[in-house]
Short mmCIF file of C-alpha atoms and ligand atoms in Angstrom, two decimals:
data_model
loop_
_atom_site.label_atom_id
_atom_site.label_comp_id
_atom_site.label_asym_id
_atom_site.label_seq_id
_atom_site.Cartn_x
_atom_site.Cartn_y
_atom_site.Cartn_z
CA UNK A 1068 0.00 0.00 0.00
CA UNK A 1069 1.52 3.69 -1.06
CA UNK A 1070 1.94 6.22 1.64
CA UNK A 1071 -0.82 8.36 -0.31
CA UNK A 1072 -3.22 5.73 0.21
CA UNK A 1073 -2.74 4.78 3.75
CA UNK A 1074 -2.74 8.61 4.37
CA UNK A 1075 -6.07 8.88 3.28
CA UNK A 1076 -7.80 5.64 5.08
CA UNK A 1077 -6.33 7.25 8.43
CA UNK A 1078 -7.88 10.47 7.44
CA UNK A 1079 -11.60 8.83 5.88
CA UNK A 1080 -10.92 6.74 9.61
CA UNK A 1081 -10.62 10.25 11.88
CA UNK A 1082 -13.52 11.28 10.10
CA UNK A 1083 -15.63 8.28 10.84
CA UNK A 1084 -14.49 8.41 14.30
CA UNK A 1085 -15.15 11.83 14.95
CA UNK A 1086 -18.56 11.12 13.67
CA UNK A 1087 -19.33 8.19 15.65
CA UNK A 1088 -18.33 9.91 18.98
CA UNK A 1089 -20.77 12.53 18.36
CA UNK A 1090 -23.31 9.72 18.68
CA UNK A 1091 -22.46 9.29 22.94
CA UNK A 1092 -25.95 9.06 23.38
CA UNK A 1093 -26.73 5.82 21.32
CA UNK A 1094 -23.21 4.27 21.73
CA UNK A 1095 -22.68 5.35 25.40
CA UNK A 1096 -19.25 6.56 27.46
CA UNK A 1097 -17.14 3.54 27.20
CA UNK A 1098 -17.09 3.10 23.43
CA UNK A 1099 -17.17 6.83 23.60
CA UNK A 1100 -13.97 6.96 25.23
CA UNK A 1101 -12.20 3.89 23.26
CA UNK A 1102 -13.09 5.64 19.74
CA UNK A 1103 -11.67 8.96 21.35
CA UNK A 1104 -8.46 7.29 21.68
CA UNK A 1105 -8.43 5.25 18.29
CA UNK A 1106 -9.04 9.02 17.09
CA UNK A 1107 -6.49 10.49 18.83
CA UNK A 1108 -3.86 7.68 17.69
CA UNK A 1109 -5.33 8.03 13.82
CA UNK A 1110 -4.28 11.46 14.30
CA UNK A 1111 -0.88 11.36 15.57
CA UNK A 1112 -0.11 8.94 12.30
CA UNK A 1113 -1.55 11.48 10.20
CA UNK A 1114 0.61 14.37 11.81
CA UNK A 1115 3.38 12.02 11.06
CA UNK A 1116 2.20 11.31 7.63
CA UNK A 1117 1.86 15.08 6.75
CA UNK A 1118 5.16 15.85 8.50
CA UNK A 1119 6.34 17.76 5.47
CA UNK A 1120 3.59 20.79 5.84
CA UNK A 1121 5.19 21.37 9.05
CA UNK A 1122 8.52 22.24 6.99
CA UNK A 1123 6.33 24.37 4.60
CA UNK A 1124 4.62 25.93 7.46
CA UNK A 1125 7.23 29.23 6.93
CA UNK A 1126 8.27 29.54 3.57
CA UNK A 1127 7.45 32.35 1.90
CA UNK A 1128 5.46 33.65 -0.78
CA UNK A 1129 2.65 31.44 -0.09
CA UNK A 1130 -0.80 32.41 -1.45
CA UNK A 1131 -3.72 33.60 -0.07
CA UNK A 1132 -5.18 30.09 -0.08
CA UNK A 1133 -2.45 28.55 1.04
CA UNK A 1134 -1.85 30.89 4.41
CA UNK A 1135 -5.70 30.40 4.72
CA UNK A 1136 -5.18 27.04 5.00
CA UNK A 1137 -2.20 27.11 6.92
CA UNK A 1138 -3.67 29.09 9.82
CA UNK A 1139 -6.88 27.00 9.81
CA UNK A 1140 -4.73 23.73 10.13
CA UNK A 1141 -2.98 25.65 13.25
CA UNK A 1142 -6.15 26.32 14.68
CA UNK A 1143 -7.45 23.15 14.37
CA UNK A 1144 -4.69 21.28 15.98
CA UNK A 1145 -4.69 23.97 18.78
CA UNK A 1146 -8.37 23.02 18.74
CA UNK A 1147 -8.21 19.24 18.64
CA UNK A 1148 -5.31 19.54 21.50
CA UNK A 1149 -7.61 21.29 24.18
CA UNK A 1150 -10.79 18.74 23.02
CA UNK A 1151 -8.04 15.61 24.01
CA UNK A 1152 -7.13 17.44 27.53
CA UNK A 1153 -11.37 18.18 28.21
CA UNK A 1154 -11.87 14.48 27.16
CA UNK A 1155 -9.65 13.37 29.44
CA UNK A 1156 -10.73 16.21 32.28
CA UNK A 1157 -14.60 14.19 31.50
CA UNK A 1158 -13.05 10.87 31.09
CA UNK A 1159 -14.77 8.55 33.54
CA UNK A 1160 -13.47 4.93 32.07
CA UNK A 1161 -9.32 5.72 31.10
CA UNK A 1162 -8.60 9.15 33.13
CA UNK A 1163 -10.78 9.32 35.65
CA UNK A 1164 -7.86 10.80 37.77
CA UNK A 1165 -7.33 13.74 35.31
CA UNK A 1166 -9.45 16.43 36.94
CA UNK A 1167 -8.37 19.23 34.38
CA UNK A 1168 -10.92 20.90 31.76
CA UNK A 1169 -13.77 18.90 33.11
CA UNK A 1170 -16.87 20.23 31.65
CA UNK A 1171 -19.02 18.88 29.23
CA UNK A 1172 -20.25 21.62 27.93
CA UNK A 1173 -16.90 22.74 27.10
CA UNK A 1174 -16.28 19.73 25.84
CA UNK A 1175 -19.13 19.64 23.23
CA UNK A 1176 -18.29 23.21 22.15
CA UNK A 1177 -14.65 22.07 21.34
CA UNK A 1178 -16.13 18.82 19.49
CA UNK A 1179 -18.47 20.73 17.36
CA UNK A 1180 -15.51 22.98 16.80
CA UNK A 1181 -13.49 20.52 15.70
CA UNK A 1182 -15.84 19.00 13.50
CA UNK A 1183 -16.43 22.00 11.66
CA UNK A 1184 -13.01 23.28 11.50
CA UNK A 1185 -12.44 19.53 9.88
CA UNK A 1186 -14.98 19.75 7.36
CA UNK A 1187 -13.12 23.08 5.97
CA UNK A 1188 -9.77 21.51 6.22
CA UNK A 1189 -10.58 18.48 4.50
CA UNK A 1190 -12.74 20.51 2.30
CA UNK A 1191 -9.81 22.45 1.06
CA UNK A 1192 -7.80 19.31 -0.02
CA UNK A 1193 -11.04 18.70 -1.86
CA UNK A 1194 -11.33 22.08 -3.16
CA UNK A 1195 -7.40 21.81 -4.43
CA UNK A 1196 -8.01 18.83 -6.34
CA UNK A 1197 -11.55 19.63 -7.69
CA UNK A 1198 -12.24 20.48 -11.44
CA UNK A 1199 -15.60 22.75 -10.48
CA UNK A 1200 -13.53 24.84 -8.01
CA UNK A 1201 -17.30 26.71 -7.01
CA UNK A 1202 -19.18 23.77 -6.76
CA UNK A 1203 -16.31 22.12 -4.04
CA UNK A 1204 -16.42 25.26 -2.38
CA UNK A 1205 -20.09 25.47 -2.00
CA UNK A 1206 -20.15 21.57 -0.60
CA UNK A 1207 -16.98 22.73 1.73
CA UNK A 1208 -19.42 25.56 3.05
CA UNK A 1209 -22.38 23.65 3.41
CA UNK A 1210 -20.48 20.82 4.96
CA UNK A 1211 -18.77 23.37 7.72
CA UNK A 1212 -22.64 25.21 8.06
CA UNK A 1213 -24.02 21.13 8.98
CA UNK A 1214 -21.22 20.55 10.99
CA UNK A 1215 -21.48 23.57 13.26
CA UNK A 1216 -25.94 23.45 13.22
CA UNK A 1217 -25.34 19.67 14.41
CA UNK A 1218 -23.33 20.76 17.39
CA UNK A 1219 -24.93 24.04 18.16
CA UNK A 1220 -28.81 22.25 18.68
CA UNK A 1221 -27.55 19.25 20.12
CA UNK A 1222 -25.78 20.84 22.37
CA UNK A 1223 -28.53 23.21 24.26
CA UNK A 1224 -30.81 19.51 23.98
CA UNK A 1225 -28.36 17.46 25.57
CA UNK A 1226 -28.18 20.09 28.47
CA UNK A 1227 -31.87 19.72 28.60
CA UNK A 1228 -32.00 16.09 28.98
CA UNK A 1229 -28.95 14.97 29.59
CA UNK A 1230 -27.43 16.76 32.44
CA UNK A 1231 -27.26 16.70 35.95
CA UNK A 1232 -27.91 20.30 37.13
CA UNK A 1233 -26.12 21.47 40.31
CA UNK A 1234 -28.64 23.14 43.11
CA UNK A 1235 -29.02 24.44 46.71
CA UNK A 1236 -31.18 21.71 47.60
CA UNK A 1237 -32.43 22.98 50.77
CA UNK A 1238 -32.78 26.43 49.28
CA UNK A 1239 -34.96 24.67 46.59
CA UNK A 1240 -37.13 23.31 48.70
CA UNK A 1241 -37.42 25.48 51.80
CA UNK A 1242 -40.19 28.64 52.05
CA UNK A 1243 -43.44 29.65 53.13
CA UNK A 1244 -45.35 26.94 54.86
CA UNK A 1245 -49.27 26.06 54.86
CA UNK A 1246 -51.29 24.25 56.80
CA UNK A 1247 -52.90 21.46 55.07
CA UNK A 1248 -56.92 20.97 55.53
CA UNK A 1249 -58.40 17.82 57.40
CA UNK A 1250 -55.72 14.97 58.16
CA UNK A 1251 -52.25 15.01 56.57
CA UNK A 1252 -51.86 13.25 53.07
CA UNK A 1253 -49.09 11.25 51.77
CA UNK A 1254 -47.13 11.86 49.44
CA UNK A 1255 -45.70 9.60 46.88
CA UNK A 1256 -43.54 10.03 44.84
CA UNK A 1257 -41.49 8.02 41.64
CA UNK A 1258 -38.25 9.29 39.96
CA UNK A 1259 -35.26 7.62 38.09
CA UNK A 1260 -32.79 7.78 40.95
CA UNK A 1261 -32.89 5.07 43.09
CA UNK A 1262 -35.11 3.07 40.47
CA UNK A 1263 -32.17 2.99 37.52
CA UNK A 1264 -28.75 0.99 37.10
CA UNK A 1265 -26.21 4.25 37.71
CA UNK A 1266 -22.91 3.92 37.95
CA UNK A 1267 -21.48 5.75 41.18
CA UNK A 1268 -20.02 8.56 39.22
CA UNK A 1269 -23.27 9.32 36.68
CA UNK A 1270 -22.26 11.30 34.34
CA UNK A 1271 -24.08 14.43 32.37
CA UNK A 1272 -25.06 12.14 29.82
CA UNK A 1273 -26.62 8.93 31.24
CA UNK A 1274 -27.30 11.31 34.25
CA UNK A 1275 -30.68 12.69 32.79
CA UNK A 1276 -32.97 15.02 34.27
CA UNK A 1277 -30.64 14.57 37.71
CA UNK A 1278 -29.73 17.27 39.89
CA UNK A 1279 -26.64 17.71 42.38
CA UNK A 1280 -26.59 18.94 45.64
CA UNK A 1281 -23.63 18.86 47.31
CA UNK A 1282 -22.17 15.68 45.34
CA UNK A 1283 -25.24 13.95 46.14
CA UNK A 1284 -27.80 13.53 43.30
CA UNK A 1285 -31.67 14.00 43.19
CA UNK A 1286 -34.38 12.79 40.80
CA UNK A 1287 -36.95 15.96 39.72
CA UNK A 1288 -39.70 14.32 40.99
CA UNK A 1289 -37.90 13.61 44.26
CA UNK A 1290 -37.39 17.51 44.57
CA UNK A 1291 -41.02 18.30 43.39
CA UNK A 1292 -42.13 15.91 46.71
CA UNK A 1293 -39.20 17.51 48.81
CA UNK A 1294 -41.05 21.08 48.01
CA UNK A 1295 -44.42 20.04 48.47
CA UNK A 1296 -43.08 18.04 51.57
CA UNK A 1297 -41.73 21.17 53.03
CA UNK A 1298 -44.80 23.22 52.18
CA UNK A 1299 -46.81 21.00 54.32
CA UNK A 1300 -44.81 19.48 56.71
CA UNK A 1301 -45.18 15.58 55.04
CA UNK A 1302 -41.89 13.55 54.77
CA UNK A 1303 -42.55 12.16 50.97
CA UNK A 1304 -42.33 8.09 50.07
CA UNK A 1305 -40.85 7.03 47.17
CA UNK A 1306 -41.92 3.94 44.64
CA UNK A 1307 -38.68 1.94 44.89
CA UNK A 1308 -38.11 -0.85 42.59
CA UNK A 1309 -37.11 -4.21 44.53
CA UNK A 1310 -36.49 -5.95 41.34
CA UNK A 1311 -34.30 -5.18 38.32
CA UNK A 1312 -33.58 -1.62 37.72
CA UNK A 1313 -34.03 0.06 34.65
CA UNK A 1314 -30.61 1.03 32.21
CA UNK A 1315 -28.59 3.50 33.31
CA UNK A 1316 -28.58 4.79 29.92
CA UNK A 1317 -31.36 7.28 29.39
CA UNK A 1318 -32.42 5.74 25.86
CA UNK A 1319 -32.12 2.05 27.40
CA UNK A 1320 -34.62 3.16 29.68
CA UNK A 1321 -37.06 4.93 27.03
CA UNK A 1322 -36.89 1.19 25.34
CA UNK A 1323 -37.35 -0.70 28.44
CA UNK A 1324 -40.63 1.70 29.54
CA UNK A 1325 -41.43 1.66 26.27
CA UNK A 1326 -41.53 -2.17 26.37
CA UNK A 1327 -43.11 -2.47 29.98
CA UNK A 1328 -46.07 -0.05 28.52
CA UNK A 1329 -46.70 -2.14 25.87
CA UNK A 1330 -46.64 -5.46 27.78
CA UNK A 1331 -48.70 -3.65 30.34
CA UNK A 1332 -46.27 -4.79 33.13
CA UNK A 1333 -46.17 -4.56 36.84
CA UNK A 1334 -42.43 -4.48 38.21
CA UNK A 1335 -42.38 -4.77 41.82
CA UNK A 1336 -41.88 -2.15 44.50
CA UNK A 1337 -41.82 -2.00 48.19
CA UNK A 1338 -45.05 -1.69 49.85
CA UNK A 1339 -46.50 1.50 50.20
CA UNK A 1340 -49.29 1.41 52.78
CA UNK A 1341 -52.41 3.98 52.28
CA UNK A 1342 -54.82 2.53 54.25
CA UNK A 1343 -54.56 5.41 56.94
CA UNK A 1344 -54.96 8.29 54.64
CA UNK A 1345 -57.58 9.97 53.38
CA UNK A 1346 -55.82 12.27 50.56
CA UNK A 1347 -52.47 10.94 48.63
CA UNK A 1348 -50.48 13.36 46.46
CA UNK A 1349 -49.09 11.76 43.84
CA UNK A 1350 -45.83 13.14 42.05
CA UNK A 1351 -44.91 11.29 38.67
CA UNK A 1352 -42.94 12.07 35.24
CA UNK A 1353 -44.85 11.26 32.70
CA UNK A 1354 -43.13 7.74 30.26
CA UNK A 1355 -44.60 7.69 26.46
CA UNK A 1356 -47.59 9.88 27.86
CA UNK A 1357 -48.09 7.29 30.50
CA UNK A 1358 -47.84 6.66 34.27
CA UNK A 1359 -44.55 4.95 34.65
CA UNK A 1360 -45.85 0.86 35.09
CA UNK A 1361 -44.10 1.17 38.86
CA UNK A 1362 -46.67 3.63 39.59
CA UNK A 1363 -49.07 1.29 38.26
CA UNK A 1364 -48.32 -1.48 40.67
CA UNK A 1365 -48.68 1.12 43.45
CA UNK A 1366 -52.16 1.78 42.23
CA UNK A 1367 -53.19 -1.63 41.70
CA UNK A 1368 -51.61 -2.82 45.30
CA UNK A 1369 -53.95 -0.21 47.08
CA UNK A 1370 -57.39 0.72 47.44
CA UNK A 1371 -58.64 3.98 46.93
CA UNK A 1372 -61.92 4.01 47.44
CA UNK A 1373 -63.37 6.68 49.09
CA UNK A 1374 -59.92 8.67 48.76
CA UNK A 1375 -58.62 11.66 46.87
CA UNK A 1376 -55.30 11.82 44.78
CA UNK A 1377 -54.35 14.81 44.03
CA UNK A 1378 -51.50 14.36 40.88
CA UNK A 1379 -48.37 16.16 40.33
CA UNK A 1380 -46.73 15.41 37.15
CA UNK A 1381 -43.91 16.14 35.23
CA UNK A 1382 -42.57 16.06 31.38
CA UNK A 1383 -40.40 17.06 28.71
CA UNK A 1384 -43.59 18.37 26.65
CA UNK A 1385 -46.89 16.10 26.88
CA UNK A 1386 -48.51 18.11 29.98
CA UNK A 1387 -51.01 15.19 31.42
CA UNK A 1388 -50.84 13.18 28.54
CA UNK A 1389 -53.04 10.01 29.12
CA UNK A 1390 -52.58 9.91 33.18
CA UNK A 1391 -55.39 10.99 34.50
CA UNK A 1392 -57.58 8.92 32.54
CA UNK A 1393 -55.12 5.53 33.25
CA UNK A 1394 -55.43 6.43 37.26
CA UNK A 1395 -59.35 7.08 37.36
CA UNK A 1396 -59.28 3.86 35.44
CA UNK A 1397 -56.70 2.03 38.02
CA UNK A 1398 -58.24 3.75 41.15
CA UNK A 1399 -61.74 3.34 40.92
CA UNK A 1400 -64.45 4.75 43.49
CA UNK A 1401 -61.27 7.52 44.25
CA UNK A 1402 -61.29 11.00 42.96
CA UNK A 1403 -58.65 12.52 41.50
CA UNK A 1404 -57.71 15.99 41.06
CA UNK A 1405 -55.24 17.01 38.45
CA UNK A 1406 -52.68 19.47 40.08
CA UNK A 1407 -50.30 20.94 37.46
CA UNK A 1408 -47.86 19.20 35.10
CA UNK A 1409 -44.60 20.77 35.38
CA UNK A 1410 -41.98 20.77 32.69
CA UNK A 1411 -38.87 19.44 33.67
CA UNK A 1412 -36.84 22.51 32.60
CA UNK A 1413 -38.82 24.21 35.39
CA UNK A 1414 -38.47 21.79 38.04
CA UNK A 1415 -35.97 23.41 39.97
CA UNK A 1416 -37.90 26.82 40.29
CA UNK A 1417 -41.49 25.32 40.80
CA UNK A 1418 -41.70 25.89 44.96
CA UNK A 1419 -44.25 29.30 44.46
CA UNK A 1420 -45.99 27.42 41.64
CA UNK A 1421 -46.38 24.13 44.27
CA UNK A 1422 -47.33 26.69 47.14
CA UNK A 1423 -50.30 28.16 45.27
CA UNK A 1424 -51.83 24.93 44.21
CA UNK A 1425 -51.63 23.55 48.07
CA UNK A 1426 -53.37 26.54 48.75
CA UNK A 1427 -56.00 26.43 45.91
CA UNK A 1428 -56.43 22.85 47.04
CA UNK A 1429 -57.08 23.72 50.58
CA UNK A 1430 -59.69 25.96 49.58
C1 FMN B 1958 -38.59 6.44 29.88
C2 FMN B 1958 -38.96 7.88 29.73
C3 FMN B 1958 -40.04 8.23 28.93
C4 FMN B 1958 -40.44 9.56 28.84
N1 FMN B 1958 -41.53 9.88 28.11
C5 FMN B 1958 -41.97 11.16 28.08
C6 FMN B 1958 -43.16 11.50 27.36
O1 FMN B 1958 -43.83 10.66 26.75
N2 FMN B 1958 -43.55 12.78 27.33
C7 FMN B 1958 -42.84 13.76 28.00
O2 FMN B 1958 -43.25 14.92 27.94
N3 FMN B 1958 -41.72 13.46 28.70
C8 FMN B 1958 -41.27 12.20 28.75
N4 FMN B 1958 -40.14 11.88 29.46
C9 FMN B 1958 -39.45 12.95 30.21
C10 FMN B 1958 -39.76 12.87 31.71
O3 FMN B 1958 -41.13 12.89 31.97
C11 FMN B 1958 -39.12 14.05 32.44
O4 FMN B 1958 -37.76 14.14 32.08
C12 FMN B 1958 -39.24 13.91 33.94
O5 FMN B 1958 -39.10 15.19 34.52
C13 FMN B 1958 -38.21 12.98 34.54
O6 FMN B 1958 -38.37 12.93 35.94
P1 FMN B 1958 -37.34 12.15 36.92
O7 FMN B 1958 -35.98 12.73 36.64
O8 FMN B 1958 -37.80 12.46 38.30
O9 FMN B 1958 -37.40 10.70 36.61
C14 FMN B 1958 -39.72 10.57 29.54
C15 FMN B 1958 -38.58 10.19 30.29
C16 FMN B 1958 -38.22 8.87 30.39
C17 FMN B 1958 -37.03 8.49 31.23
#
């Protein structure tokens, strides 16, 4: 094999690779992390390979194109350089040690700058070699326009599902405090945490709608009981899980709930006893416009007769979607009373929102 040729499979192979990493929320952070490094050796053999535009890097009377080139090669080795120290500052399976540039979001800007800075400087070996000199330029541009898009609305989506969000907790959840009517309710409550497969570390991506207090993490319906909790003086119960746990991966777990829906199944949970309460707020995120199926085994294990359940849910857009229906239908001879449905994005900053509706409920 010539030198040419083996040049370009490396460089076809970075771009692959590059590629593939951006998809860390299908392929997850291990593989992640390998192709990083099968990147990051493809690219030291191709520095070696083009060892000779090093030499050229000063000599003079270049041309416009070419010192274009040059200082957009410079800049996107600086560029690539910074991404490998931030990959290893968010490295949780080879440099977990390396506490250095350790912010995703830093780390997402540098890969989507990378990737576009490496669709113009491939582009312009293109452009070189093309006959239609306008047409390869137009690709180049369009190429380096997709490139950056791709990064710049993924990025503000993965920080709105996959991050864990650092909070006060306790100023979250503390405030004003009402007295609830009649005999104190109980509050239940389901959330990932506690329910899912996470490693000890989560990270931003498998971490999902988490939030961080203090190093510790908390699901958003967890804080949305917390709050209403505090408001009336209730310490909330959670719907735990005492059989398998769903993926730690956030799309794992959209197949597996998407699967337990469909199958209409009843995973197990710890006994929640609601015998001695009149009222039971209920705090749920809503899964494919559903109750999660935990919640419906915590329906179906109790009777509500006679009892109120006031609901509580949150989503990433569907409002109620089909769960008040599916709990009149799973409590019957209860009534239920649709609170609010909270988007998740607001979770955090939904304490005056929660103490209104205690108070319109205790009218
Ligand atoms: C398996 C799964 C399915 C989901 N399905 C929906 C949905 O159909 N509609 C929606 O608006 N949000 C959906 N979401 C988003 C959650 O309702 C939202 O992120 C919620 O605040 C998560 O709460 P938690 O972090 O306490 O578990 C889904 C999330 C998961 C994990």
């Amino acid at each position: 094999m010539t030198k040419k040729r083996f040049g370009l499979i490396i460089d076809i192979l970075m771009y692959a690779l590059l590629l593939a990493q951006m998809l860390y929320i299908f392929i997850g952070n291990n593989v992640h992390e390998i192709l990083g490094i099968a990147f990051f050796v493809c690219l030291v053999i191709h520095l070696i390979i083009k060892g000779w535009w090093f030499k050229s890097l000063f000599k003079k009377n270049k041309t416009a194109s070419f010192r274009f080139f040059d200082i957009l090669t410079c800049l996107l080795i600086l560029t690539v350089f910074v991404l490998m120290f931030s990959s290893m500052g968010v490295s949780r399976l080879i440099f977990p040690w390396f506490k250095v540039l350790g912010s995703a979001d830093l780390h997402r800007y540098l890969a989507t700058a990378v990737l576009t800075l490496s669709a113009v400087h491939g582009g312009m070996h293109m452009i070189r070699r093309a006959e239609k000199k306008r047409r390869a330029v137009t690709i180049v541009v369009l190429a380096a326009i997709a490139a950056f898009s791709i990064g710049m609305f993924a990025i503000p989506y993965l920080n709105r599902h996959f991050r864990s969000v650092d909070i006060a907790f306790s100023d979250k959840i503390k405030g004003e405090q009402v007295e609830w009517k009649g005999s104190k309710p109980l509050i239940v409550y389901f959330t990932r945490l506690g329910n899912t497969d996470f490693e000890p570390d989560v990270d931003a991506v498998s971490g999902a709608s988490l939030l961080r207090s203090d190093g510790e993490l908390f699901g958003s319906n967890q804080l949305l009981s917390y709050m209403i909790g505090d408001i009336i003086s209730c310490n909330p119960v959670a719907i735990t899980l005492t059989g398998k746990l769903y993926p730690s991966s956030y799309n794992s777990t959209i197949a597996v709930a998407g699967d337990e829906l469909r199958a209409k199944a009843r995973p197990d949970i710890e006994p929640i006893d609601v015998s001695g309460y009149d009222s039971i707020i209920l705090i749920y995120p809503l899964w494919w416009g559903s109750i999660p199926m935990p919640v419906a085994t915590f329906l179906e294990q109790n009777d509500f007769t006679g009892k109120t359940i006031y609901l509580i849910a949150s989503q990433g857009s569907s409002g109620y979607g089909k769960t008040v229906s599916e709990i009149e239908e799973l409590c019957p001879g209860a009534t239920v009373v649709p609170g609010t449905s909270i988007y998740c994005e607001d979770i955090t900053d939904s304490r005056e929102k929660l103490l209104e509706l205690i108070k319109e409920w205790n009218k």
